Coordinates of C-alpha atoms and ligand atoms in Angstrom, one line a residue:
X1471 CA 108.6 142.0 84.5
X1472 CA 110.0 138.9 86.5
X1473 CA 112.3 140.8 88.8
X1474 CA 109.5 143.2 89.5
X1475 CA 107.1 140.2 90.5
X1476 CA 110.0 138.6 92.5
X1477 CA 110.5 141.8 94.4
X1478 CA 106.7 142.2 95.0
X1479 CA 106.9 138.4 96.1
X1480 CA 109.7 139.3 98.5
X1481 CA 108.0 142.5 100.0
X1482 CA 104.4 141.2 100.1
X1483 CA 103.1 137.6 100.1
X1484 CA 106.2 135.4 100.6
X1485 CA 103.9 132.4 101.4
X1486 CA 102.1 132.7 98.2
X1487 CA 105.4 132.6 95.9
X1488 CA 105.6 129.1 94.4
X1489 CA 109.2 128.2 93.6
X1490 CA 108.0 126.6 90.4
X1491 CA 106.4 129.9 89.2
X1492 CA 105.4 133.4 90.1
X1493 CA 101.9 134.1 91.5
X1494 CA 100.4 130.6 90.4
X1495 CA 98.8 130.4 93.8
X1496 CA 96.0 132.8 94.6
X1497 CA 94.7 131.1 97.7
X1498 CA 96.1 129.7 100.7
X1499 CA 96.9 126.2 101.8
X1500 CA 95.2 125.7 105.0
X1501 CA 91.7 123.8 104.6
X1502 CA 88.7 124.3 107.0
X1503 CA 85.0 123.2 106.6
X1504 CA 82.5 125.8 105.9
X1505 CA 79.0 124.9 107.0
X1506 CA 77.4 121.5 107.2
X1507 CA 77.5 118.4 104.8
X1508 CA 74.6 118.7 102.3
X1509 CA 72.7 115.5 100.9
X1510 CA 73.3 114.9 97.2
X1511 CA 71.0 111.7 97.1
X1512 CA 70.9 108.3 98.4
X1513 CA 74.0 106.6 97.0
X1514 CA 77.7 106.1 96.6
X1515 CA 80.7 107.3 94.7
X1516 CA 79.7 110.9 94.1
X1517 CA 81.5 112.9 91.4
X1518 CA 80.5 116.3 89.8
X1519 CA 81.4 118.9 87.3
X1520 CA 80.3 122.4 86.5
X1521 CA 78.1 123.0 83.4
X1522 CA 78.4 125.9 80.9
X1523 CA 75.3 127.4 82.6
X1524 CA 77.0 127.8 85.9
X1525 CA 75.2 124.9 87.4
X1526 CA 76.8 121.7 88.7
X1527 CA 76.1 118.2 87.6
X1528 CA 76.7 115.5 90.1
X1529 CA 76.4 111.9 89.6
X1530 CA 76.4 108.9 92.0
X1531 CA 75.3 105.0 92.1
X1532 CA 72.0 104.5 93.8
X1533 CA 70.5 101.2 94.7
X1534 CA 66.6 101.2 94.1
X1535 CA 65.0 97.8 95.0
X1536 CA 66.8 95.2 93.0
X1537 CA 68.8 97.6 90.5
X1538 CA 71.5 99.9 90.3
X1539 CA 70.7 103.4 89.0
X1540 CA 73.3 105.8 87.8
X1541 CA 71.7 109.0 89.2
X1542 CA 72.3 112.7 88.1
X1543 CA 71.8 115.5 90.7
X1544 CA 71.9 119.1 89.9
X1545 CA 72.9 122.2 92.1
X1546 CA 72.2 125.8 91.1
X1547 CA 73.8 127.2 94.2
X1548 CA 77.5 126.0 94.4
X1549 CA 76.4 122.7 96.2
X1550 CA 74.3 124.4 98.8
X1551 CA 71.3 122.2 97.6
X1552 CA 70.8 119.3 95.3
X1553 CA 67.9 117.8 93.3
X1554 CA 67.8 114.6 91.3
X1555 CA 68.0 115.4 87.6
X1556 CA 67.6 112.3 85.7
X1557 CA 69.3 108.6 85.5
X1558 CA 71.8 107.5 82.9
X1559 CA 71.6 103.8 83.4
X1560 CA 69.6 101.2 85.2
X1561 CA 70.6 97.4 85.6
X1562 CA 69.7 94.7 88.0
X1563 CA 72.4 94.1 90.7
X1564 CA 72.4 90.5 90.3
X1565 CA 73.4 90.2 86.7
X1566 CA 75.5 93.4 86.4
X1567 CA 77.7 95.6 87.9
X1568 CA 76.9 99.3 87.3
X1569 CA 79.0 102.1 89.3
X1570 CA 81.9 104.5 89.1
X1571 CA 79.9 107.4 87.4
X1572 CA 82.0 110.4 86.2
X1573 CA 80.1 113.5 84.4
X1574 CA 81.7 115.8 82.1
X1575 CA 80.5 118.4 79.6
X1576 CA 82.0 118.8 76.2
X1577 CA 82.8 122.0 74.6
X1578 CA 79.9 121.4 72.2
X1579 CA 77.4 121.5 75.1
X1580 CA 77.0 117.8 75.2
X1581 CA 77.4 116.1 78.6
X1582 CA 78.9 112.7 79.0
X1583 CA 78.6 110.2 81.7
X1584 CA 81.5 107.5 81.8
X1585 CA 81.0 104.5 84.1
X1586 CA 81.7 101.0 84.8
X1587 CA 79.1 98.4 83.2
X1588 CA 79.8 95.0 83.9
X1589 CA 77.8 91.8 83.1
X1590 CA 77.5 89.0 85.9
X1591 CA 76.2 85.6 86.0
X1592 CA 73.2 86.2 88.2
X1593 CA 73.6 82.7 89.8
X1594 CA 77.5 82.8 90.4
X1595 CA 78.0 86.3 90.7
X1596 CA 81.0 85.9 88.5
X1597 CA 82.0 88.5 85.9
X1598 CA 81.2 87.6 82.3
X1599 CA 82.0 91.0 80.5
X1600 CA 83.7 94.2 81.5
X1601 CA 83.1 97.7 80.0
X1602 CA 83.7 101.3 80.5
X1603 CA 80.6 102.7 78.9
X1604 CA 80.0 106.5 78.1
X1605 CA 76.3 107.7 77.8
X1606 CA 75.4 111.2 76.6
X1607 CA 72.7 113.8 77.4
X1608 CA 72.0 116.9 75.0
X1609 CA 69.7 118.5 77.9
X1610 CA 72.2 119.1 80.7
X1611 CA 71.7 115.7 82.2
X1612 CA 67.9 115.2 82.4
X1613 CA 67.7 112.4 79.5
X1614 CA 70.4 109.9 78.6
X1615 CA 71.4 107.6 75.8
X1616 CA 74.1 105.1 75.0
X1617 CA 77.0 106.5 73.2
X1618 CA 79.8 104.0 73.1
X1619 CA 81.8 101.2 75.1
X1620 CA 85.2 103.1 75.3
X1621 CA 86.9 100.0 76.8
X1622 CA 85.8 96.2 77.1
X1623 CA 87.3 93.3 78.5
X1624 CA 86.3 89.6 78.4
X1625 CA 84.9 88.2 81.6
X1626 CA 86.9 86.6 84.4
X1627 CA 88.6 87.6 87.5
X1628 CA 90.4 91.0 86.0
X1629 CA 88.6 93.9 84.8
X1630 CA 88.3 97.7 84.1
X1631 CA 87.4 100.1 86.6
X1632 CA 86.9 103.9 87.7
X1633 CA 87.0 106.0 84.6
X1634 CA 87.9 109.8 84.6
X1635 CA 86.9 112.3 81.7
X1636 CA 88.9 115.2 80.9
X1637 CA 88.8 118.0 78.1
X1638 CA 92.3 118.4 76.6
X1639 CA 93.5 121.8 75.6
X1640 CA 93.5 120.6 71.9
X1641 CA 89.6 119.9 72.0
X1642 CA 90.2 116.0 72.2
X1643 CA 88.7 114.1 75.1
X1644 CA 90.9 111.8 77.6
X1645 CA 89.6 108.9 79.3
X1646 CA 91.6 107.4 82.2
X1647 CA 90.7 104.3 83.8
X1648 CA 92.2 101.1 85.6
X1649 CA 92.9 97.9 84.2
X1650 CA 93.9 94.7 85.8
X1651 CA 96.6 92.5 84.5
X1652 CA 96.5 89.9 87.2
X1653 CA 95.3 89.7 90.9
X1654 CA 98.3 91.9 92.3
X1655 CA 98.9 94.0 89.4
X1656 CA 96.8 96.8 87.7
X1657 CA 97.7 99.8 85.9
X1658 CA 96.5 103.2 84.8
X1659 CA 95.3 103.7 81.2
X1660 CA 94.3 106.4 79.2
X1661 CA 92.4 106.5 75.7
X1662 CA 91.7 109.6 73.7
X1663 CA 88.7 110.6 71.4
X1664 CA 88.5 113.1 68.6
X1665 CA 84.8 112.7 67.9
X1666 CA 83.3 113.4 71.3
X1667 CA 83.6 110.0 72.9
X1668 CA 82.0 107.9 69.9
X1669 CA 85.4 106.2 69.0
X1670 CA 88.6 106.0 71.2
X1671 CA 92.1 105.3 70.4
X1672 CA 94.2 102.4 71.8
X1673 CA 94.9 102.4 75.5
X1674 CA 98.1 103.9 76.7
X1675 CA 99.5 102.6 80.0
X1676 CA 100.3 105.8 81.9
X1677 CA 101.2 104.2 85.3
X1678 CA 102.3 100.8 86.5
X1679 CA 104.2 99.3 83.5
X1680 CA 107.4 98.9 85.6
X1681 CA 105.9 97.8 88.8
X1682 CA 103.9 94.8 90.2
X1683 CA 101.4 96.9 92.0
X1684 CA 97.7 97.7 91.8
X1685 CA 97.5 101.4 90.4
X1686 CA 93.7 102.5 90.6
X1687 CA 91.2 105.1 91.1
X1688 CA 93.0 107.9 89.3
X1689 CA 92.0 111.6 89.2
X1690 CA 93.5 114.4 87.2
X1691 CA 94.1 118.2 87.7
X1692 CA 95.9 120.8 85.6
X1693 CA 98.7 122.4 87.7
X1694 CA 99.1 125.3 84.9
X1695 CA 98.9 125.3 81.3
X1696 CA 100.0 121.7 79.8
X1697 CA 101.2 120.8 83.0
X1698 CA 99.1 118.1 84.8
X1699 CA 99.2 115.9 88.0
X1700 CA 97.2 112.7 88.4
X1701 CA 96.8 110.9 91.7
X1702 CA 95.9 107.2 92.3
X1703 CA 95.8 104.8 95.0
X1704 CA 98.6 101.8 94.7
X1705 CA 98.4 98.6 96.7
X1706 CA 101.5 96.3 97.1
X1707 CA 101.4 93.5 99.7
X1708 CA 97.9 94.3 100.8
X1709 CA 98.7 98.0 101.8
X1710 CA 97.5 101.1 99.9
X1711 CA 99.1 104.3 99.6
X1712 CA 98.7 107.4 97.5
X1713 CA 100.8 108.3 94.5
X1714 CA 101.1 110.9 91.8
X1715 CA 102.5 111.0 88.1
X1716 CA 102.8 114.4 86.2
X1717 CA 102.6 115.3 82.5
X1718 CA 104.1 118.4 80.9
X1719 CA 102.4 117.9 77.5
X1720 CA 98.5 117.9 78.6
X1721 CA 98.4 114.2 79.4
X1722 CA 99.8 112.8 76.2
X1723 CA 102.8 111.4 78.3
X1724 CA 103.3 110.6 81.9
X1725 CA 106.1 110.0 84.5
X1726 CA 107.8 111.2 87.6
X1727 CA 105.8 108.7 90.0
X1728 CA 106.0 110.1 93.5
X1729 CA 104.5 109.4 97.1
X1730 CA 101.9 111.7 98.1
X1731 CA 100.4 110.2 101.2
X1732 CA 101.5 107.2 103.3
X1733 CA 99.5 106.3 106.3
X1734 CA 100.5 106.7 109.9
X1735 CA 100.8 103.8 112.0
X1736 CA 101.5 100.3 110.8
X1737 CA 99.7 98.2 108.2
X1738 CA 97.2 101.0 107.6
X1739 CA 95.8 102.1 104.2
X1740 CA 95.3 105.3 102.4
X1741 CA 93.5 105.1 99.1
X1742 CA 90.6 106.3 96.7
X1743 CA 92.3 109.6 96.1
X1744 CA 91.2 112.5 93.7
X1745 CA 92.8 115.7 93.1
X1746 CA 91.6 119.4 92.1
X1747 CA 93.5 122.9 91.8
X1748 CA 92.1 125.6 93.9
X1749 CA 93.5 128.7 93.2
X1750 CA 96.9 127.2 92.7
X1751 CA 96.8 125.0 95.7
X1752 CA 96.3 121.5 95.0
X1753 CA 93.9 119.6 97.2
X1754 CA 94.0 115.9 97.3
X1755 CA 91.1 113.8 99.0
X1756 CA 91.6 110.2 100.1
X1757 CA 90.2 107.5 102.5
X1758 CA 92.3 106.0 105.3
X1759 CA 91.9 103.8 108.2
X1760 CA 95.0 105.1 109.8
X1761 CA 92.8 106.1 113.0
X1762 CA 90.8 103.2 113.5
X1763 CA 93.4 100.8 112.4
X1764 CA 90.8 98.2 111.5
X1765 CA 93.2 96.5 109.0
X1766 CA 90.2 95.3 107.2
X1767 CA 90.2 97.8 104.3
X1768 CA 87.9 99.5 103.3
X1769 CA 86.3 99.2 107.0
X1770 CA 87.3 101.9 109.3
X1771 CA 88.1 104.5 106.8
X1772 CA 87.5 108.1 107.3
X1773 CA 87.8 110.9 104.6
X1774 CA 90.6 113.2 104.6
X1775 CA 92.3 115.9 102.7
X1776 CA 95.8 117.4 102.2
X1777 CA 97.1 120.4 100.2
X1778 CA 100.1 121.3 98.5
X1779 CA 101.3 124.9 97.9
X1780 CA 104.4 124.0 95.6
X1781 CA 102.6 122.3 92.7
X1782 CA 102.8 118.9 94.5
X1783 CA 106.5 118.6 95.6
X1784 CA 105.3 118.6 99.1
X1785 CA 102.1 117.8 101.0
X1786 CA 100.7 118.6 104.3
X1787 CA 97.8 120.6 106.4
X1788 CA 96.1 117.3 106.6
X1789 CA 92.3 117.4 107.9
X1790 CA 89.5 114.7 108.4
X1791 CA 86.6 115.9 106.5
X1792 CA 84.3 113.0 107.2
X1793 CA 84.7 110.5 110.0
X1794 CA 84.6 106.6 109.4
X1795 CA 82.6 105.3 107.8
X1796 CA 83.4 107.5 104.5
X1797 CA 83.7 106.0 101.2
X1798 CA 84.9 107.1 97.8
X1799 CA 85.7 110.9 97.9
X1800 CA 85.6 113.2 95.0
X1801 CA 86.3 116.9 94.5
X1802 CA 85.3 119.8 92.6
X1803 CA 86.7 123.4 92.5
X1804 CA 84.3 126.1 93.2
X1805 CA 86.4 129.2 93.0
X1806 CA 89.8 130.2 93.8
X1807 CA 89.7 129.6 97.4
X1808 CA 87.0 127.1 98.0
X1809 CA 85.8 123.6 96.8
X1810 CA 83.4 120.8 97.2
X1811 CA 84.4 117.5 99.1
X1812 CA 81.9 114.9 98.0
X1813 CA 81.7 111.2 99.8
X1814 CA 79.5 108.4 100.5
X1815 CA 78.7 109.0 104.4
X1816 CA 75.7 107.2 104.7
X1817 CA 74.7 108.3 101.2
X1818 CA 76.2 110.8 99.0
X1819 CA 77.1 114.1 100.6
X1820 CA 78.9 117.2 99.9
X1821 CA 80.9 119.6 102.2
X1822 CA 82.1 122.9 101.1
X1823 CA 85.8 123.6 102.2
X1824 CA 87.7 126.9 102.2
X1825 CA 91.4 127.6 102.0
X1826 CA 93.0 130.3 103.9
Ligands
NAG2620 C1 67.8 88.5 89.6 O1 66.9 89.6 90.0 C2 65.9 89.8 89.4 C3 65.2 90.8 89.9 O2 65.7 92.0 89.7 C4 65.0 88.2 89.6 O3 63.9 88.5 88.9 C5 65.9 87.1 89.1 O4 65.2 85.9 89.3 C6 67.4 87.2 89.8 N1 68.1 86.0 89.1 C7 68.7 85.1 90.1 C8 69.3 84.2 89.2 O5 68.6 85.2 91.2

């Protein structure tokens, strides 16, 4: 069988033959924009996942008068249009910090939203308590209730940030997030839940134990089977680059720290990455100030994309998807050759991208 596939590889689609496995890649590696950006809603930090009914549930952080509102938007046409579906949490901006929403449907049909949910002193602005909170919806994102605080940390100057949820192959739920140890050190953490997000394991550090750097904003994609890749930003000496780690056991253990992207020029930044697998091609979004060189991160950042046709060993085919100023990009696979690139570009927007 393998020799037959090798032969077929050799005589047909050489470019699609991945050295790490045969015929894993069903798409090309060259991205191009398809159509115009579509408004998701007035807000920032857009993230989305498919529901079992084929619709997409998106989330973003909106500011409405004196409140932050974690807003859900639905699309029934693969991101061609969006309509507001509901809101999961609302808190005053001066006494709280509500942001970083990440939606995911469980196999049971329940939908979860993980988000940062911090308390602040309304007079001083100081953080008085940090939480990664999970809310749940049993009606596809229309109405929401509190489920759990999956991680907490006492108030102060170091907190917890940027949750990412993933359904593991064994039916458990994984929560990835970032935790600061000090002003110049932050690690990527992971907790698991076997009861749909009500209770959580202790946190395991999956990147950053052996290095003084600010690892953050992690996203995870499946390469194939139990083989996963996570991307995250890492800041050292004030400059951000994009790194990756991999897992061969569906996220239970992680290692193999690699550099995914270093910005061009001098003293420039590349951060806030996310990753998806699109037909076997890995696609990584990130923001970078390498073109404007403002050296005042995150000011001057545009939103770019790179791809890998060899399971993350090498990266290329860079394009700019949104001009500066574009913040906090996220990704969603649509099918084997297309995906949505979501970003705050004067509000939450989605852009369809095709691979050829
Ligand atoms: C915080 O904002 C609310 C309005 O949302 C306002 O009523 C309150 O006075 C503010 N508190 C402080 C300390 O500024």
